[in-house]
PDB file of C-alpha atoms and ligand atoms in Angstrom:
ATOM      1  CA  UNK A 640     -22.181   1.466   7.397  1.00  0.00           C
ATOM      2  CA  UNK A 641     -19.700   4.194   8.226  1.00  0.00           C
ATOM      3  CA  UNK A 642     -17.437   3.854  11.187  1.00  0.00           C
ATOM      4  CA  UNK A 643     -15.287   6.438  12.901  1.00  0.00           C
ATOM      5  CA  UNK A 644     -11.862   5.186  13.660  1.00  0.00           C
ATOM      6  CA  UNK A 645      -9.657   6.092  16.532  1.00  0.00           C
ATOM      7  CA  UNK A 646      -6.487   5.712  14.555  1.00  0.00           C
ATOM      8  CA  UNK A 647      -4.271   8.532  13.429  1.00  0.00           C
ATOM      9  CA  UNK A 648      -5.023   7.621   9.831  1.00  0.00           C
ATOM     10  CA  UNK A 649      -8.757   7.820  10.413  1.00  0.00           C
ATOM     11  CA  UNK A 650      -9.364   9.844   7.284  1.00  0.00           C
ATOM     12  CA  UNK A 651      -7.747   7.145   5.215  1.00  0.00           C
ATOM     13  CA  UNK A 652      -9.758   4.462   6.966  1.00  0.00           C
ATOM     14  CA  UNK A 653     -12.981   6.417   6.457  1.00  0.00           C
ATOM     15  CA  UNK A 654     -12.158   6.823   2.796  1.00  0.00           C
ATOM     16  CA  UNK A 655     -11.559   3.113   2.445  1.00  0.00           C
ATOM     17  CA  UNK A 656     -14.774   2.341   4.276  1.00  0.00           C
ATOM     18  CA  UNK A 657     -16.806   4.624   2.046  1.00  0.00           C
ATOM     19  CA  UNK A 658     -15.289   3.162  -1.108  1.00  0.00           C
ATOM     20  CA  UNK A 659     -15.907  -0.379  -0.094  1.00  0.00           C
ATOM     21  CA  UNK A 660     -19.281  -1.855   0.579  1.00  0.00           C
ATOM     22  CA  UNK A 661     -19.601  -2.969   4.154  1.00  0.00           C
ATOM     23  CA  UNK A 662     -21.878  -5.974   4.350  1.00  0.00           C
ATOM     24  CA  UNK A 663     -23.295  -5.747   7.834  1.00  0.00           C
ATOM     25  CA  UNK A 664     -25.701  -8.586   7.066  1.00  0.00           C
ATOM     26  CA  UNK A 665     -24.373 -11.929   8.123  1.00  0.00           C
ATOM     27  CA  UNK A 666     -23.280 -12.091  11.718  1.00  0.00           C
ATOM     28  CA  UNK A 667     -19.890 -13.178  10.562  1.00  0.00           C
ATOM     29  CA  UNK A 668     -19.482  -9.971   8.625  1.00  0.00           C
ATOM     30  CA  UNK A 669     -21.453  -7.599  10.744  1.00  0.00           C
ATOM     31  CA  UNK A 670     -19.538  -7.014  13.918  1.00  0.00           C
ATOM     32  CA  UNK A 671     -17.342  -4.161  12.754  1.00  0.00           C
ATOM     33  CA  UNK A 672     -19.255  -1.591  14.752  1.00  0.00           C
ATOM     34  CA  UNK A 673     -18.321  -3.431  17.927  1.00  0.00           C
ATOM     35  CA  UNK A 674     -14.760  -2.287  17.743  1.00  0.00           C
ATOM     36  CA  UNK A 675     -15.157   0.924  15.801  1.00  0.00           C
ATOM     37  CA  UNK A 676     -13.198   3.600  17.605  1.00  0.00           C
ATOM     38  CA  UNK A 677     -10.872   1.096  19.215  1.00  0.00           C
ATOM     39  CA  UNK A 678      -7.306   0.716  18.194  1.00  0.00           C
ATOM     40  CA  UNK A 679      -8.029  -2.361  16.104  1.00  0.00           C
ATOM     41  CA  UNK A 680     -10.740  -0.705  14.057  1.00  0.00           C
ATOM     42  CA  UNK A 681      -8.490  -0.909  11.047  1.00  0.00           C
ATOM     43  CA  UNK A 682      -8.753  -4.677  11.110  1.00  0.00           C
ATOM     44  CA  UNK A 683     -12.489  -4.395  10.723  1.00  0.00           C
ATOM     45  CA  UNK A 684     -12.401  -1.572   8.225  1.00  0.00           C
ATOM     46  CA  UNK A 685     -10.535  -3.793   5.810  1.00  0.00           C
ATOM     47  CA  UNK A 686     -12.844  -6.716   6.410  1.00  0.00           C
ATOM     48  CA  UNK A 687     -15.402  -5.456   3.921  1.00  0.00           C
ATOM     49  CA  UNK A 688     -13.017  -5.942   1.041  1.00  0.00           C
ATOM     50  CA  UNK A 689     -13.347  -9.729   1.344  1.00  0.00           C
ATOM     51  CA  UNK A 690     -16.305  -9.061  -0.970  1.00  0.00           C
ATOM     52  CA  UNK A 691     -17.677  -5.966  -2.598  1.00  0.00           C
ATOM     53  CA  UNK A 692     -21.251  -5.005  -3.420  1.00  0.00           C
ATOM     54  CA  UNK A 693     -21.052  -6.130  -7.034  1.00  0.00           C
ATOM     55  CA  UNK A 694     -19.646  -9.552  -6.251  1.00  0.00           C
ATOM     56  CA  UNK A 695     -22.388 -10.030  -3.661  1.00  0.00           C
ATOM     57  CA  UNK A 696     -25.009  -9.309  -6.303  1.00  0.00           C
ATOM     58  CA  UNK A 697     -26.282  -6.063  -4.781  1.00  0.00           C
ATOM     59  CA  UNK A 698     -28.291  -4.096  -7.341  1.00  0.00           C
ATOM     60  CA  UNK A 699     -28.385  -0.513  -6.128  1.00  0.00           C
ATOM     61  CA  UNK A 700     -30.983   0.520  -8.710  1.00  0.00           C
ATOM     62  CA  UNK A 701     -33.554  -2.047  -7.577  1.00  0.00           C
ATOM     63  CA  UNK A 702     -32.446  -2.163  -3.962  1.00  0.00           C
ATOM     64  CA  UNK A 703     -32.382  -5.937  -4.084  1.00  0.00           C
ATOM     65  CA  UNK A 704     -29.820  -8.720  -4.118  1.00  0.00           C
ATOM     66  CA  UNK A 705     -29.354 -10.959  -7.159  1.00  0.00           C
ATOM     67  CA  UNK A 706     -27.626 -14.313  -7.633  1.00  0.00           C
ATOM     68  CA  UNK A 707     -24.174 -13.598  -9.095  1.00  0.00           C
ATOM     69  CA  UNK A 708     -23.293 -15.777 -12.111  1.00  0.00           C
ATOM     70  CA  UNK A 709     -20.827 -18.605 -11.610  1.00  0.00           C
ATOM     71  CA  UNK A 710     -17.239 -17.608 -12.443  1.00  0.00           C
ATOM     72  CA  UNK A 711     -16.885 -20.843 -14.499  1.00  0.00           C
ATOM     73  CA  UNK A 712     -19.111 -23.247 -16.418  1.00  0.00           C
ATOM     74  CA  UNK A 713     -21.608 -25.506 -14.688  1.00  0.00           C
ATOM     75  CA  UNK A 714     -19.511 -28.533 -15.680  1.00  0.00           C
ATOM     76  CA  UNK A 715     -16.135 -26.956 -14.859  1.00  0.00           C
ATOM     77  CA  UNK A 716     -15.753 -28.575 -11.442  1.00  0.00           C
ATOM     78  CA  UNK A 717     -16.525 -32.110 -12.663  1.00  0.00           C
ATOM     79  CA  UNK A 718     -15.861 -34.826 -11.753  1.00  0.00           C
ATOM     80  CA  UNK A 719     -15.551 -33.459  -8.217  1.00  0.00           C
ATOM     81  CA  UNK A 720     -18.909 -31.681  -8.381  1.00  0.00           C
ATOM     82  CA  UNK A 721     -21.139 -32.739 -11.265  1.00  0.00           C
ATOM     83  CA  UNK A 722     -22.941 -30.415 -13.670  1.00  0.00           C
ATOM     84  CA  UNK A 723     -26.465 -31.295 -12.552  1.00  0.00           C
ATOM     85  CA  UNK A 724     -25.650 -30.619  -8.916  1.00  0.00           C
ATOM     86  CA  UNK A 725     -24.134 -27.269  -9.854  1.00  0.00           C
ATOM     87  CA  UNK A 726     -27.161 -26.261 -11.944  1.00  0.00           C
ATOM     88  CA  UNK A 727     -29.692 -27.147  -9.250  1.00  0.00           C
ATOM     89  CA  UNK A 728     -27.563 -25.757  -6.447  1.00  0.00           C
ATOM     90  CA  UNK A 729     -26.759 -22.410  -8.081  1.00  0.00           C
ATOM     91  CA  UNK A 730     -29.938 -21.769 -10.077  1.00  0.00           C
ATOM     92  CA  UNK A 731     -32.532 -23.144  -7.650  1.00  0.00           C
ATOM     93  CA  UNK A 732     -31.150 -23.295  -4.113  1.00  0.00           C
ATOM     94  CA  UNK A 733     -29.070 -20.117  -4.195  1.00  0.00           C
ATOM     95  CA  UNK A 734     -31.891 -18.295  -5.995  1.00  0.00           C
ATOM     96  CA  UNK A 735     -34.201 -19.392  -3.203  1.00  0.00           C
ATOM     97  CA  UNK A 736     -31.969 -17.805  -0.567  1.00  0.00           C
ATOM     98  CA  UNK A 737     -31.793 -14.561  -2.528  1.00  0.00           C
ATOM     99  CA  UNK A 738     -35.574 -14.525  -2.907  1.00  0.00           C
ATOM    100  CA  UNK A 739     -35.957 -15.157   0.815  1.00  0.00           C
ATOM    101  CA  UNK A 740     -33.476 -12.412   1.678  1.00  0.00           C
ATOM    102  CA  UNK A 741     -35.242  -9.831  -0.486  1.00  0.00           C
ATOM    103  CA  UNK A 742     -38.642 -10.938   0.861  1.00  0.00           C
ATOM    104  CA  UNK A 743     -37.487 -10.591   4.472  1.00  0.00           C
ATOM    105  CA  UNK A 744     -36.080  -7.114   3.856  1.00  0.00           C
ATOM    106  CA  UNK A 745     -39.298  -6.027   2.128  1.00  0.00           C
ATOM    107  CA  UNK A 746     -41.477  -7.324   4.956  1.00  0.00           C
ATOM    108  CA  UNK A 747     -39.312  -5.645   7.592  1.00  0.00           C
ATOM    109  CA  UNK A 748     -39.572  -2.384   5.644  1.00  0.00           C
ATOM    110  CA  UNK A 749     -43.361  -2.760   5.573  1.00  0.00           C
ATOM    111  CA  UNK A 750     -43.390  -3.273   9.331  1.00  0.00           C
ATOM    112  CA  UNK A 751     -41.337  -0.097   9.834  1.00  0.00           C
ATOM    113  CA  UNK A 752     -43.751   1.824   7.623  1.00  0.00           C
ATOM    114  CA  UNK A 753     -46.776   0.598   9.519  1.00  0.00           C
ATOM    115  CA  UNK A 754     -47.996  -1.620   6.680  1.00  0.00           C
ATOM    116  CA  UNK A 755     -46.868  -4.947   8.074  1.00  0.00           C
ATOM    117  CA  UNK A 756     -47.688  -7.094  11.072  1.00  0.00           C
ATOM    118  CA  UNK A 757     -45.267  -6.191  13.845  1.00  0.00           C
ATOM    119  CA  UNK A 758     -46.128  -9.468  15.581  1.00  0.00           C
ATOM    120  CA  UNK A 759     -44.164 -11.146  12.778  1.00  0.00           C
ATOM    121  CA  UNK A 760     -40.952  -9.209  13.354  1.00  0.00           C
ATOM    122  CA  UNK A 761     -39.318 -12.253  14.940  1.00  0.00           C
ATOM    123  CA  UNK A 762     -40.274 -14.407  11.976  1.00  0.00           C
ATOM    124  CA  UNK A 763     -38.905 -11.972   9.391  1.00  0.00           C
ATOM    125  CA  UNK A 764     -35.777 -11.321  11.434  1.00  0.00           C
ATOM    126  CA  UNK A 765     -35.068 -15.046  11.457  1.00  0.00           C
ATOM    127  CA  UNK A 766     -35.771 -15.217   7.737  1.00  0.00           C
ATOM    128  CA  UNK A 767     -33.298 -12.392   7.168  1.00  0.00           C
ATOM    129  CA  UNK A 768     -30.603 -14.200   9.132  1.00  0.00           C
ATOM    130  CA  UNK A 769     -31.188 -17.566   7.437  1.00  0.00           C
ATOM    131  CA  UNK A 770     -31.586 -16.414   3.845  1.00  0.00           C
ATOM    132  CA  UNK A 771     -29.106 -13.551   4.096  1.00  0.00           C
ATOM    133  CA  UNK A 772     -26.478 -15.909   5.449  1.00  0.00           C
ATOM    134  CA  UNK A 773     -27.403 -18.439   2.773  1.00  0.00           C
ATOM    135  CA  UNK A 774     -26.762 -15.828   0.092  1.00  0.00           C
ATOM    136  CA  UNK A 775     -23.406 -14.756   1.537  1.00  0.00           C
ATOM    137  CA  UNK A 776     -22.304 -18.345   2.132  1.00  0.00           C
ATOM    138  CA  UNK A 777     -23.097 -19.510  -1.393  1.00  0.00           C
ATOM    139  CA  UNK A 778     -21.567 -16.449  -3.022  1.00  0.00           C
ATOM    140  CA  UNK A 779     -18.310 -17.132  -1.165  1.00  0.00           C
ATOM    141  CA  UNK A 780     -18.600 -20.876  -1.927  1.00  0.00           C
ATOM    142  CA  UNK A 781     -18.749 -20.456  -5.730  1.00  0.00           C
ATOM    143  CA  UNK A 782     -15.820 -18.082  -5.876  1.00  0.00           C
ATOM    144  CA  UNK A 783     -13.840 -20.132  -3.366  1.00  0.00           C
ATOM    145  CA  UNK A 784     -13.597 -22.959  -5.904  1.00  0.00           C
ATOM    146  CA  UNK A 785     -11.973 -23.288  -9.333  1.00  0.00           C
ATOM    147  CA  UNK A 786     -11.522 -26.132 -11.823  1.00  0.00           C
ATOM    148  CA  UNK A 787      -8.796 -28.537 -10.737  1.00  0.00           C
ATOM    149  CA  UNK A 788      -5.465 -27.517 -12.219  1.00  0.00           C
ATOM    150  CA  UNK A 789      -6.908 -24.174 -13.375  1.00  0.00           C
ATOM    151  CA  UNK A 790      -6.727 -22.419 -10.049  1.00  0.00           C
ATOM    152  CA  UNK A 791      -8.333 -25.211  -8.059  1.00  0.00           C
ATOM    153  CA  UNK A 792      -6.455 -27.476  -5.680  1.00  0.00           C
ATOM    154  CA  UNK A 793      -2.882 -27.391  -4.509  1.00  0.00           C
ATOM    155  CA  UNK A 794      -1.838 -25.437  -1.485  1.00  0.00           C
ATOM    156  CA  UNK A 795      -2.134 -21.936  -0.066  1.00  0.00           C
ATOM    157  CA  UNK A 796       0.894 -19.707  -0.494  1.00  0.00           C
ATOM    158  CA  UNK A 797       2.461 -16.687   1.148  1.00  0.00           C
ATOM    159  CA  UNK A 798       1.012 -15.091   4.247  1.00  0.00           C
ATOM    160  CA  UNK A 799      -1.979 -17.436   4.422  1.00  0.00           C
ATOM    161  CA  UNK A 800       0.238 -20.507   4.252  1.00  0.00           C
ATOM    162  CA  UNK A 801       2.403 -19.116   7.035  1.00  0.00           C
ATOM    163  CA  UNK A 802      -0.600 -18.333   9.220  1.00  0.00           C
ATOM    164  CA  UNK A 803      -2.080 -21.799   8.674  1.00  0.00           C
ATOM    165  CA  UNK A 804       1.201 -23.353   9.800  1.00  0.00           C
ATOM    166  CA  UNK A 805       1.392 -21.071  12.837  1.00  0.00           C
ATOM    167  CA  UNK A 806      -2.188 -21.734  13.922  1.00  0.00           C
ATOM    168  CA  UNK A 807      -2.643 -25.379  12.863  1.00  0.00           C
ATOM    169  CA  UNK A 808       0.899 -26.789  12.805  1.00  0.00           C
ATOM    170  CA  UNK A 809       0.949 -27.974   9.199  1.00  0.00           C
ATOM    171  CA  UNK A 810      -1.322 -27.651   6.190  1.00  0.00           C
ATOM    172  CA  UNK A 811      -2.113 -31.350   6.514  1.00  0.00           C
ATOM    173  CA  UNK A 812      -3.214 -30.873  10.117  1.00  0.00           C
ATOM    174  CA  UNK A 813      -5.394 -27.962   9.066  1.00  0.00           C
ATOM    175  CA  UNK A 814      -6.944 -29.977   6.221  1.00  0.00           C
ATOM    176  CA  UNK A 815      -7.668 -32.931   8.491  1.00  0.00           C
ATOM    177  CA  UNK A 816      -9.243 -30.626  11.101  1.00  0.00           C
ATOM    178  CA  UNK A 817     -11.293 -28.759   8.472  1.00  0.00           C
ATOM    179  CA  UNK A 818     -12.612 -31.931   6.830  1.00  0.00           C
ATOM    180  CA  UNK A 819     -13.389 -33.626  10.147  1.00  0.00           C
ATOM    181  CA  UNK A 820     -15.306 -30.583  11.393  1.00  0.00           C
ATOM    182  CA  UNK A 821     -17.272 -30.278   8.152  1.00  0.00           C
ATOM    183  CA  UNK A 822     -17.999 -34.000   8.059  1.00  0.00           C
ATOM    184  CA  UNK A 823     -19.308 -33.890  11.626  1.00  0.00           C
ATOM    185  CA  UNK A 824     -21.747 -31.004  11.121  1.00  0.00           C
ATOM    186  CA  UNK A 825     -25.019 -32.282  12.534  1.00  0.00           C
ATOM    187  CA  UNK A 826     -27.678 -32.079   9.842  1.00  0.00           C
ATOM    188  CA  UNK A 827     -27.258 -29.354   7.224  1.00  0.00           C
ATOM    189  CA  UNK A 828     -24.594 -26.705   7.400  1.00  0.00           C
ATOM    190  CA  UNK A 829     -21.107 -25.561   6.540  1.00  0.00           C
ATOM    191  CA  UNK A 830     -17.488 -25.987   7.484  1.00  0.00           C
ATOM    192  CA  UNK A 831     -15.501 -22.768   7.634  1.00  0.00           C
ATOM    193  CA  UNK A 832     -11.957 -21.527   7.869  1.00  0.00           C
ATOM    194  CA  UNK A 833     -12.307 -18.055   9.346  1.00  0.00           C
ATOM    195  CA  UNK A 834     -10.125 -15.278  10.715  1.00  0.00           C
ATOM    196  CA  UNK A 835     -10.658 -13.897  14.197  1.00  0.00           C
ATOM    197  CA  UNK A 836      -9.284 -10.501  13.211  1.00  0.00           C
ATOM    198  CA  UNK A 837      -8.513  -8.955  16.601  1.00  0.00           C
ATOM    199  CA  UNK A 838      -5.923 -11.530  17.593  1.00  0.00           C
ATOM    200  CA  UNK A 839      -5.288 -12.376  13.954  1.00  0.00           C
ATOM    201  CA  UNK A 840      -5.972 -16.050  14.592  1.00  0.00           C
ATOM    202  CA  UNK A 841      -7.402 -18.568  12.154  1.00  0.00           C
ATOM    203  CA  UNK A 842     -10.188 -20.803  13.406  1.00  0.00           C
ATOM    204  CA  UNK A 843     -12.180 -23.708  11.970  1.00  0.00           C
ATOM    205  CA  UNK A 844     -15.889 -23.573  12.711  1.00  0.00           C
ATOM    206  CA  UNK A 845     -18.950 -25.706  12.171  1.00  0.00           C
ATOM    207  CA  UNK A 846     -21.978 -23.755  11.045  1.00  0.00           C
ATOM    208  CA  UNK A 847     -25.403 -25.371  11.299  1.00  0.00           C
ATOM    209  CA  UNK A 848     -28.102 -24.449   8.769  1.00  0.00           C
ATOM    210  CA  UNK A 849     -26.874 -21.224   7.162  1.00  0.00           C
ATOM    211  CA  UNK A 850     -26.100 -19.175  10.247  1.00  0.00           C
ATOM    212  CA  UNK A 851     -25.974 -21.037  13.565  1.00  0.00           C
ATOM    213  CA  UNK A 852     -22.836 -21.604  15.650  1.00  0.00           C
ATOM    214  CA  UNK A 853     -20.658 -19.031  13.936  1.00  0.00           C
ATOM    215  CA  UNK A 854     -18.365 -16.946  16.135  1.00  0.00           C
ATOM    216  CA  UNK A 855     -19.185 -13.266  16.387  1.00  0.00           C
ATOM    217  CA  UNK A 856     -16.790 -10.995  14.538  1.00  0.00           C
ATOM    218  CA  UNK A 857     -14.929 -13.617  12.540  1.00  0.00           C
ATOM    219  CA  UNK A 858     -14.275 -13.060   8.856  1.00  0.00           C
ATOM    220  CA  UNK A 859     -15.191 -16.153   6.818  1.00  0.00           C
ATOM    221  CA  UNK A 860     -12.472 -17.158   4.373  1.00  0.00           C
ATOM    222  CA  UNK A 861     -13.189 -20.663   3.062  1.00  0.00           C
ATOM    223  CA  UNK A 862     -16.547 -22.392   3.354  1.00  0.00           C
ATOM    224  CA  UNK A 863     -17.719 -25.807   2.243  1.00  0.00           C
ATOM    225  CA  UNK A 864     -21.424 -26.502   1.886  1.00  0.00           C
ATOM    226  CA  UNK A 865     -22.324 -29.807   3.530  1.00  0.00           C
ATOM    227  CA  UNK A 866     -26.070 -29.649   2.955  1.00  0.00           C
ATOM    228  CA  UNK A 867     -27.052 -32.842   1.163  1.00  0.00           C
ATOM    229  CA  UNK A 868     -28.130 -30.797  -1.874  1.00  0.00           C
ATOM    230  CA  UNK A 869     -24.436 -29.953  -2.353  1.00  0.00           C
ATOM    231  CA  UNK A 870     -23.308 -33.537  -2.906  1.00  0.00           C
ATOM    232  CA  UNK A 871     -26.061 -36.128  -2.745  1.00  0.00           C
ATOM    233  CA  UNK A 872     -26.484 -36.790  -6.494  1.00  0.00           C
ATOM    234  CA  UNK A 873     -22.848 -37.809  -6.796  1.00  0.00           C
ATOM    235  CA  UNK A 874     -21.851 -38.985  -3.333  1.00  0.00           C
ATOM    236  CA  UNK A 875     -25.112 -40.026  -1.643  1.00  0.00           C
ATOM    237  CA  UNK A 876     -24.268 -40.436   2.052  1.00  0.00           C
ATOM    238  CA  UNK A 877     -20.487 -40.289   1.543  1.00  0.00           C
ATOM    239  CA  UNK A 878     -19.911 -36.760   2.832  1.00  0.00           C
ATOM    240  CA  UNK A 879     -16.258 -37.539   3.549  1.00  0.00           C
ATOM    241  CA  UNK A 880     -15.610 -38.440  -0.100  1.00  0.00           C
ATOM    242  CA  UNK A 881     -17.206 -35.168  -1.171  1.00  0.00           C
ATOM    243  CA  UNK A 882     -14.938 -33.273   1.229  1.00  0.00           C
ATOM    244  CA  UNK A 883     -11.848 -35.022  -0.149  1.00  0.00           C
ATOM    245  CA  UNK A 884     -12.958 -33.968  -3.637  1.00  0.00           C
ATOM    246  CA  UNK A 885     -13.666 -30.416  -2.465  1.00  0.00           C
ATOM    247  CA  UNK A 886     -10.061 -30.004  -1.324  1.00  0.00           C
ATOM    248  CA  UNK A 887      -8.978 -30.644  -4.936  1.00  0.00           C
ATOM    249  CA  UNK A 888     -10.928 -27.619  -6.206  1.00  0.00           C
ATOM    250  CA  UNK A 889     -10.273 -25.020  -3.508  1.00  0.00           C
ATOM    251  CA  UNK A 890      -9.234 -21.739  -5.111  1.00  0.00           C
ATOM    252  CA  UNK A 891      -6.360 -20.975  -2.747  1.00  0.00           C
ATOM    253  CA  UNK A 892      -5.393 -17.795  -4.568  1.00  0.00           C
ATOM    254  CA  UNK A 893      -8.852 -16.393  -3.831  1.00  0.00           C
ATOM    255  CA  UNK A 894      -8.753 -17.580  -0.215  1.00  0.00           C
ATOM    256  CA  UNK A 895      -5.323 -15.975   0.141  1.00  0.00           C
ATOM    257  CA  UNK A 896      -6.698 -12.736  -1.284  1.00  0.00           C
ATOM    258  CA  UNK A 897      -9.532 -12.803   1.265  1.00  0.00           C
ATOM    259  CA  UNK A 898      -7.055 -13.437   4.070  1.00  0.00           C
ATOM    260  CA  UNK A 899      -4.887 -10.536   2.952  1.00  0.00           C
ATOM    261  CA  UNK A 900      -7.902  -8.245   2.754  1.00  0.00           C
ATOM    262  CA  UNK A 901      -9.217  -9.326   6.146  1.00  0.00           C
ATOM    263  CA  UNK A 902      -5.884  -8.985   7.911  1.00  0.00           C
ATOM    264  CA  UNK A 903      -4.610  -5.787   6.265  1.00  0.00           C
TER     265      UNK A 903
HETATM  266 MN1  LIG B1818     -26.173 -24.998  -0.586  1.00  0.00          MN
END
């Protein structure tokens, strides 16, 4: 996804865009073209650096996505998230989203080439949105956590901390808002801290399933999975307890890096 910029440093922006892998898949990450050519294009050009192709598991030689390995051991987040939950969640659930994403892309390619059933284009488009978002969400989820005391927990620092205070009042008010929104997701879904990059404003969003109710153009920064598969073995119906535990393993350095990349 190449975008022309209307800025005086367009060559630099184009170079950055070509070096980085633009995602263009999840709605949350795919709206850059909307503002390409406008004065704020630079905000979107930098958005891709929240993740790169390798960290998203893109295999250019096969043309398929793969599940990236966890950046820590399966038991590293215990007792907040137990080893069995991590194994099932990463190896089975996340793998399922990647399989569904690759299957949707293959079926849409077949339709384009006249080998598929064009009557199913709505089905495969929905599959792409659901599984593609599931892959992006989980990839950001794993790397957005770290073992408590080894990068996990504590507080954001620097520019992110300042922006949280500007937009939410205090960190505690943000945390209460974030946990309440995630706890109140109806059914399966996610809680997100995201950046609306045009105004440079942080927002908290509820996402249902893997993709519904996000806000077009926002850059996701911190997501918590509130599907029951994420916590039920340990917490059963106590989603709020799981969210309290999650806050003790947030990798704020990584979230701060994402914020810096998204707002550069
Ligand atoms: Mn999940």
